[in-house]
Coordinates of C-alpha atoms and ligand atoms in Angstrom, one line a residue:
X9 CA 145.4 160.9 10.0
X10 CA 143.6 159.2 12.5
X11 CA 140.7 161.4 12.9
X12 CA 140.3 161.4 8.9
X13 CA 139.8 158.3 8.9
X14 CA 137.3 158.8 11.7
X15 CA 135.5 161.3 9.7
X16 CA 135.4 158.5 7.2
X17 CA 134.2 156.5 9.1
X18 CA 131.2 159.2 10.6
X19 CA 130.3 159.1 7.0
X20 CA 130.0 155.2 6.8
X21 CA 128.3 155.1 9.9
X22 CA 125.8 158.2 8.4
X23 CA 125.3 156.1 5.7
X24 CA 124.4 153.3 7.3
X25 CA 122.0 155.0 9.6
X26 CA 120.4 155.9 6.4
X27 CA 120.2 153.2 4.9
X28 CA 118.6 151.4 8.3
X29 CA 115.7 154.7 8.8
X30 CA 115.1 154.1 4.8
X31 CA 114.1 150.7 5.5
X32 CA 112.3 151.3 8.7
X33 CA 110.0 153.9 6.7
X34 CA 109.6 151.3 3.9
X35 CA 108.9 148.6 6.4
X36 CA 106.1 150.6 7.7
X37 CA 107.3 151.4 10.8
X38 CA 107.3 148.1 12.3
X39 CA 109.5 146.3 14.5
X40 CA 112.7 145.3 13.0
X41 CA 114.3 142.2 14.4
X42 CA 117.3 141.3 11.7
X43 CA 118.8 144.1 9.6
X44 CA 122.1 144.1 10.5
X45 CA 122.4 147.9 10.7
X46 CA 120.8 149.5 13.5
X47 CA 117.7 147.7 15.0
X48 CA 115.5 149.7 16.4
X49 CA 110.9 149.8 17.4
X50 CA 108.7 152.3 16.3
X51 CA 107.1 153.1 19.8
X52 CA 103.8 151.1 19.7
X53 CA 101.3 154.3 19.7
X54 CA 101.3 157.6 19.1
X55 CA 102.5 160.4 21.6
X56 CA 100.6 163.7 22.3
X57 CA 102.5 166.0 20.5
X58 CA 102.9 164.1 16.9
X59 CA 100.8 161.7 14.7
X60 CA 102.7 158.3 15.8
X61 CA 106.4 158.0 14.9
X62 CA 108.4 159.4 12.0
X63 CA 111.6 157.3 11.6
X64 CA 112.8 160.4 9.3
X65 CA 113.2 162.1 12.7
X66 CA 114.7 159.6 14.2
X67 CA 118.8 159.4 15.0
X68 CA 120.7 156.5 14.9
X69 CA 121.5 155.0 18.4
X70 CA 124.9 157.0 20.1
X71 CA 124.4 159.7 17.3
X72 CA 128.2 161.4 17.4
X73 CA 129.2 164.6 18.7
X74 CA 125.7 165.4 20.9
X75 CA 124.9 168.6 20.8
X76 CA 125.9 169.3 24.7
X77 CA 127.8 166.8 25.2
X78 CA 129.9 169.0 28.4
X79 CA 133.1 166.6 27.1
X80 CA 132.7 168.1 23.6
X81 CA 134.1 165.3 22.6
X82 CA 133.0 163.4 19.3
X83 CA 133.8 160.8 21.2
X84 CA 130.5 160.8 22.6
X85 CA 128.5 159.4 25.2
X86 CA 126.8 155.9 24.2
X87 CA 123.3 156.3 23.9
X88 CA 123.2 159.9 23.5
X89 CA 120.6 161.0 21.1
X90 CA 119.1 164.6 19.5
X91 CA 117.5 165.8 22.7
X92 CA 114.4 167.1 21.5
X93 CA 113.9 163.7 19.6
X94 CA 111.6 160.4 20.6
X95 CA 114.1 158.2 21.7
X96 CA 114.9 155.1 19.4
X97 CA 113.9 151.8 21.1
X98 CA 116.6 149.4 20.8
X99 CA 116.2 145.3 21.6
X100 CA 119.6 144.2 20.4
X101 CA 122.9 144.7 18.5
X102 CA 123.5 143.9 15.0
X103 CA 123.3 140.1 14.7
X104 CA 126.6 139.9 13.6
X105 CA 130.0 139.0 15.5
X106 CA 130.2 137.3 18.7
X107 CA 128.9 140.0 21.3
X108 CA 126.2 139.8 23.8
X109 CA 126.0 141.8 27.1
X110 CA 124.8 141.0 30.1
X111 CA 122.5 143.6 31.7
X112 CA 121.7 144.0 35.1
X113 CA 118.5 146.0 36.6
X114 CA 118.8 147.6 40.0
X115 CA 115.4 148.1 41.1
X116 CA 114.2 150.2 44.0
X117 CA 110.8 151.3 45.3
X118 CA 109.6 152.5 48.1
X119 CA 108.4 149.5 49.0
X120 CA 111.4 147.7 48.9
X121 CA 112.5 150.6 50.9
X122 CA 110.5 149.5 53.7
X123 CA 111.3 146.3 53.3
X124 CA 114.7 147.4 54.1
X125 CA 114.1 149.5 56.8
X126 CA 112.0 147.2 59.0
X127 CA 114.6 143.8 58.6
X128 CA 112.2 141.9 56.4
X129 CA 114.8 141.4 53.3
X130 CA 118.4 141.9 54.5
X131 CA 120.1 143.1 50.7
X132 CA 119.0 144.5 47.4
X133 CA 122.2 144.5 46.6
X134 CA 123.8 141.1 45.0
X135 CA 127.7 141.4 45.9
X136 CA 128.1 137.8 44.9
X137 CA 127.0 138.6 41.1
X138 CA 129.3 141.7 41.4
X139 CA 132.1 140.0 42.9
X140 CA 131.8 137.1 40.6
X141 CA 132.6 139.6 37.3
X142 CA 135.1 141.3 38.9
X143 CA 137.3 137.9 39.9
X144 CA 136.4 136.5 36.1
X145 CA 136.9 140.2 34.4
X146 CA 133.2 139.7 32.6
X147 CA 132.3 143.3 31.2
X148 CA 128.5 144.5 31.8
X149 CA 125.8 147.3 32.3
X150 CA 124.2 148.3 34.9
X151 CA 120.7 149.9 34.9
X152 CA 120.6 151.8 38.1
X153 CA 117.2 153.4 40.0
X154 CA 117.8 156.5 41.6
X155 CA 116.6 154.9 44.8
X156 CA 119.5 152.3 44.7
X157 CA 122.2 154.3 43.9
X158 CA 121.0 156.5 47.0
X159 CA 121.0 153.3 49.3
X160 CA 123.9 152.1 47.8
X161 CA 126.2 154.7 46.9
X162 CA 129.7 152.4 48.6
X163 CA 128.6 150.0 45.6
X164 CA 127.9 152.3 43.5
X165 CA 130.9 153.4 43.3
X166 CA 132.5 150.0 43.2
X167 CA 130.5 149.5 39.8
X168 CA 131.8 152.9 38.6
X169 CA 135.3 152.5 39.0
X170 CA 135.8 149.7 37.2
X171 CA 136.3 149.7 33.5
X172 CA 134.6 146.8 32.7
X173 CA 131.4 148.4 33.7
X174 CA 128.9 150.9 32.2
X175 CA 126.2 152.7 34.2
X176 CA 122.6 153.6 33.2
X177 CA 119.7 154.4 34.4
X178 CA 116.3 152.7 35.1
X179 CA 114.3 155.4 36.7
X180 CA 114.4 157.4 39.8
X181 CA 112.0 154.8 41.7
X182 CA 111.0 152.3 39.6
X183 CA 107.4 153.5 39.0
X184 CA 105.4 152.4 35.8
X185 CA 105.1 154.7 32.9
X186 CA 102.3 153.2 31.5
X187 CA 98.7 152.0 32.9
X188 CA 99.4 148.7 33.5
X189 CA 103.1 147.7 34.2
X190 CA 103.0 144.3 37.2
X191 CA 101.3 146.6 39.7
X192 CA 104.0 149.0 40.1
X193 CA 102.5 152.0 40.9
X194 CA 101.8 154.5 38.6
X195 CA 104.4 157.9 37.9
X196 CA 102.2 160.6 36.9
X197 CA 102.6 162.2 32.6
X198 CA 103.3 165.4 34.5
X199 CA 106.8 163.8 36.7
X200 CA 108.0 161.2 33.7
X201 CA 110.8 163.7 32.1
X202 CA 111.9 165.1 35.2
X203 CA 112.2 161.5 37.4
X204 CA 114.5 159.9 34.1
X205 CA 116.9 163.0 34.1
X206 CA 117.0 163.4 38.2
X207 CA 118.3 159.8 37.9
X208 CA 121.0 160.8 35.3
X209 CA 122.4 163.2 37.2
X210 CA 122.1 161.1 40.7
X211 CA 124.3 157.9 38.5
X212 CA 126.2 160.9 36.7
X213 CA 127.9 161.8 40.3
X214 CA 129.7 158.4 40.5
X215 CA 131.5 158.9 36.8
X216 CA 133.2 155.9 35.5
X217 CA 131.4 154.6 31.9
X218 CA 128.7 156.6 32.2
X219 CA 125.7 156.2 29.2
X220 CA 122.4 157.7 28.2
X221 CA 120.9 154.3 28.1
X222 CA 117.3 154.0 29.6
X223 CA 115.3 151.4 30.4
X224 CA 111.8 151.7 31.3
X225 CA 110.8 149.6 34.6
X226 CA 109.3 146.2 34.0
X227 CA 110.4 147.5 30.0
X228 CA 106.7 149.2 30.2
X229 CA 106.7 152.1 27.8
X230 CA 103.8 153.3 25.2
X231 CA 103.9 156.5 23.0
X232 CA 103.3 159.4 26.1
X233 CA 106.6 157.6 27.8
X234 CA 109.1 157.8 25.2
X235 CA 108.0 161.6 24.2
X236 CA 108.3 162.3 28.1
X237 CA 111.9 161.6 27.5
X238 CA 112.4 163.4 24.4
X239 CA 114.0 166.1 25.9
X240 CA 116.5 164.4 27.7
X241 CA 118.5 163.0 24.3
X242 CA 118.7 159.1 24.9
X243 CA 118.2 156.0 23.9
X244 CA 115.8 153.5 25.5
X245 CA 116.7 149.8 25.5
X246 CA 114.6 146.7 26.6
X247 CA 116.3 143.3 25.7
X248 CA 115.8 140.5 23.8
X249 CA 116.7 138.3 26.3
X250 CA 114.3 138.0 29.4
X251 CA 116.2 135.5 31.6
X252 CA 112.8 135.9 34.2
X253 CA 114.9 135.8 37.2
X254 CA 112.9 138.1 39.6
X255 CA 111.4 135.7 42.0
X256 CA 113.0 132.7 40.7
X257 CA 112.9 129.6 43.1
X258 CA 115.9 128.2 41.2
X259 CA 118.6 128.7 39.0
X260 CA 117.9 126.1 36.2
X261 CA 114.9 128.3 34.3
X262 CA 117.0 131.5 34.5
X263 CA 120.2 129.4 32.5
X264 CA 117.4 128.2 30.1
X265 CA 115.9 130.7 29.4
X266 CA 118.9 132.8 28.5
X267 CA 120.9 130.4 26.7
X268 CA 117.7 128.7 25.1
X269 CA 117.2 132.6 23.3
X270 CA 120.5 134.1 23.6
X271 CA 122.4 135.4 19.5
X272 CA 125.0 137.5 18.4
X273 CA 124.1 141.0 19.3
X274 CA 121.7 140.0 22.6
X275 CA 121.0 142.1 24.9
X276 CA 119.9 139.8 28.2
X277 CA 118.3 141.0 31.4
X278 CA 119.0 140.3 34.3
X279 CA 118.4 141.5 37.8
X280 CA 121.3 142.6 40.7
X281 CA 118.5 142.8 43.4
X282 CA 119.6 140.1 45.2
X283 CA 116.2 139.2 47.7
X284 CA 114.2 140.3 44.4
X285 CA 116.0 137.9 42.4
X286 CA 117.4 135.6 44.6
X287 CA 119.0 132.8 41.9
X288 CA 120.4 134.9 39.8
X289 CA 124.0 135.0 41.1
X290 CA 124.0 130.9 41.0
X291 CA 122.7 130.7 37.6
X292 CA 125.5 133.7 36.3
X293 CA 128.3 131.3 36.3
X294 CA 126.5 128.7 33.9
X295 CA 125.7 131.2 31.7
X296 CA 128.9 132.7 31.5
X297 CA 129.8 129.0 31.2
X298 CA 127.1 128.5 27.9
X299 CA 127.8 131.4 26.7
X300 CA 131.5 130.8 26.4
X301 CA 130.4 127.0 24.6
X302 CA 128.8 129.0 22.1
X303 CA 131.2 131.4 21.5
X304 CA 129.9 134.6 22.6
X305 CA 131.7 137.1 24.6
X306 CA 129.8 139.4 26.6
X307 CA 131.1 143.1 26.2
X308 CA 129.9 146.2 27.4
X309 CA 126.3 147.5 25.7
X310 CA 127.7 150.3 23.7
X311 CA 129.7 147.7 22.3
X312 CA 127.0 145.4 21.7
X313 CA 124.9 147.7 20.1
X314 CA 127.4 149.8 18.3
X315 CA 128.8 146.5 16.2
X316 CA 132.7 147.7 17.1
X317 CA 132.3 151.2 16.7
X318 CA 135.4 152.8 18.1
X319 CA 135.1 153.5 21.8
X320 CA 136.9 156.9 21.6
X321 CA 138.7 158.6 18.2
X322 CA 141.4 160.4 20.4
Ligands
ZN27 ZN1 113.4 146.9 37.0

């Protein structure tokens, strides 16, 4: 009974889908910012292997029942897409309903690395923002490097075994996929595909709410990057709220700036690198605070981007 009324429901959502790649081929191909279906970019230029996008190819964001999905359930894993398929870009949920998530990077380079090694920074690690959901039961993602997860796997699997939270991944090492990306060095065209799934299967280890969300570090990504990571069957998602706390000197700008921009449906950035982004876990409580004032709940991304999709049809 249930599951009919899922299937009903697969149709709807089908539909939908539809509807939303109809009017992403009317509108050109451009950026969409309010349809209220599925909200999703055109990547800005063209890859090698096709003549710029073609939304006709293009599946809906946490497409059901993912061809390999090893669960082979229709439940699905959020964010899984066609692998063989550009990834869809994704900025935000639909702007309806009360949802917003809070999203946290977990940068790592080798740099930082060092920094570590040699006692200049102490923790890339913020416990404080960590310990602060957990006490207040605050649901969020977390994009994780490679590199972090490797240097932090006791935290790691803190984030992992609680139900609140969802995992994804941000890279192996938090190189730039494209030319110019805030100095980060460079990732060679020929290492982009296999550095994205390496760091699935290092955040895949720790189980728990695991996604195929990706986000692209400093959200640098051009044509050449999202075909690297057609294979690999997920979706990439930047943000629409940039809360600019790495190297914040306070906590005031990083409150603005999220609650000056934040809607129904945001998706805000944020940063859990503690000596990277230093203010971040003493602006968190007032914007939990303004985001309660204007009534939005944050809730995990899939739920944010999939408008109350059903987590599982079992
Ligand atoms: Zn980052």
């Amino acid at each position: 009974m249930f599951l009919k009324k899922f299937h009903v429901f697969l149709l709807a959502a089908a539909l939908v889908a539809g509807v939303g790649v109809a009017v992403l081929a009317w509108d050109g191909g451009q950026r969409l910012t309010e349809t209220g279906a599925w909200v999703t970019r055109a990547p800005v230029t063209s890859g090698p292997d096709g003549p710029g996008d073609d939304p006709t190819s293009r599946p809906a964001p946490d497409a059901p029942g993912r061809p390999g999905d090893s669960t082979g359930n229709p439940g699905r894993i959020p964010g899984a897409t066609r692998p063989g398929t550009r990834p869809p870009v994704v900025d935000h949920g639909p702007r309806t309903g009360n949802k917003v998530a809070l999203t946290f990077d977990a940068d790592m380079t080798d740099a930082m690395l060092y920094q570590l090694r040699t006692g200049r920074v102490r923790s890339y690690a913020n416990m404080r923002i960590i310990e602060l959901l957990e006490r207040e039961e605050v649901p969020a993602t977390f994009f994780l490097t490679g590199k972090w997860v490797e240097r932090y796997p006791e935290v790691t699997r803190r984030l992992a075994g609680n139900p609140r939270f969802e995992l994804a991944n941000h890279s192996y090492g938090h190189l730039a996929f494209t030319s110019d990306c805030y100095n980060l060095p460079r990732i060679p065209a020929a290492q982009m595909t296999s550095d994205v799934a390496r760091t699935f299967e290092v955040v895949e280890a720790y189980g728990g709410r695991q996604t195929r969300y990706f986000r692209f570090p400093g959200l640098c990504h051009d044509g050449p990057a999202l075909a690297a990571l057609a294979p690999l069957g997920t979706t990439v998602v930047d943000g629409d709220v940039v809360s600019g706390d790495p190297f914040a000197t306070a906590w005031r700008p990083i409150v603005r700036a999220v609650l000056s921009q934040v809607k129904p449906g945001s998706v805000i950035v944020l940063h859990v690198t503690e000596a990277n982004a230093a203010m971040t876990d003493e602006a968190l409580p007032h914007i939990l605070a303004g985001l309660a004032e204007r009534n939005l709940t944050p809730a995990p991304l899939s739920e944010v981007l999939g408008g109350g999709l059903p987590a599982d049809p079992a």
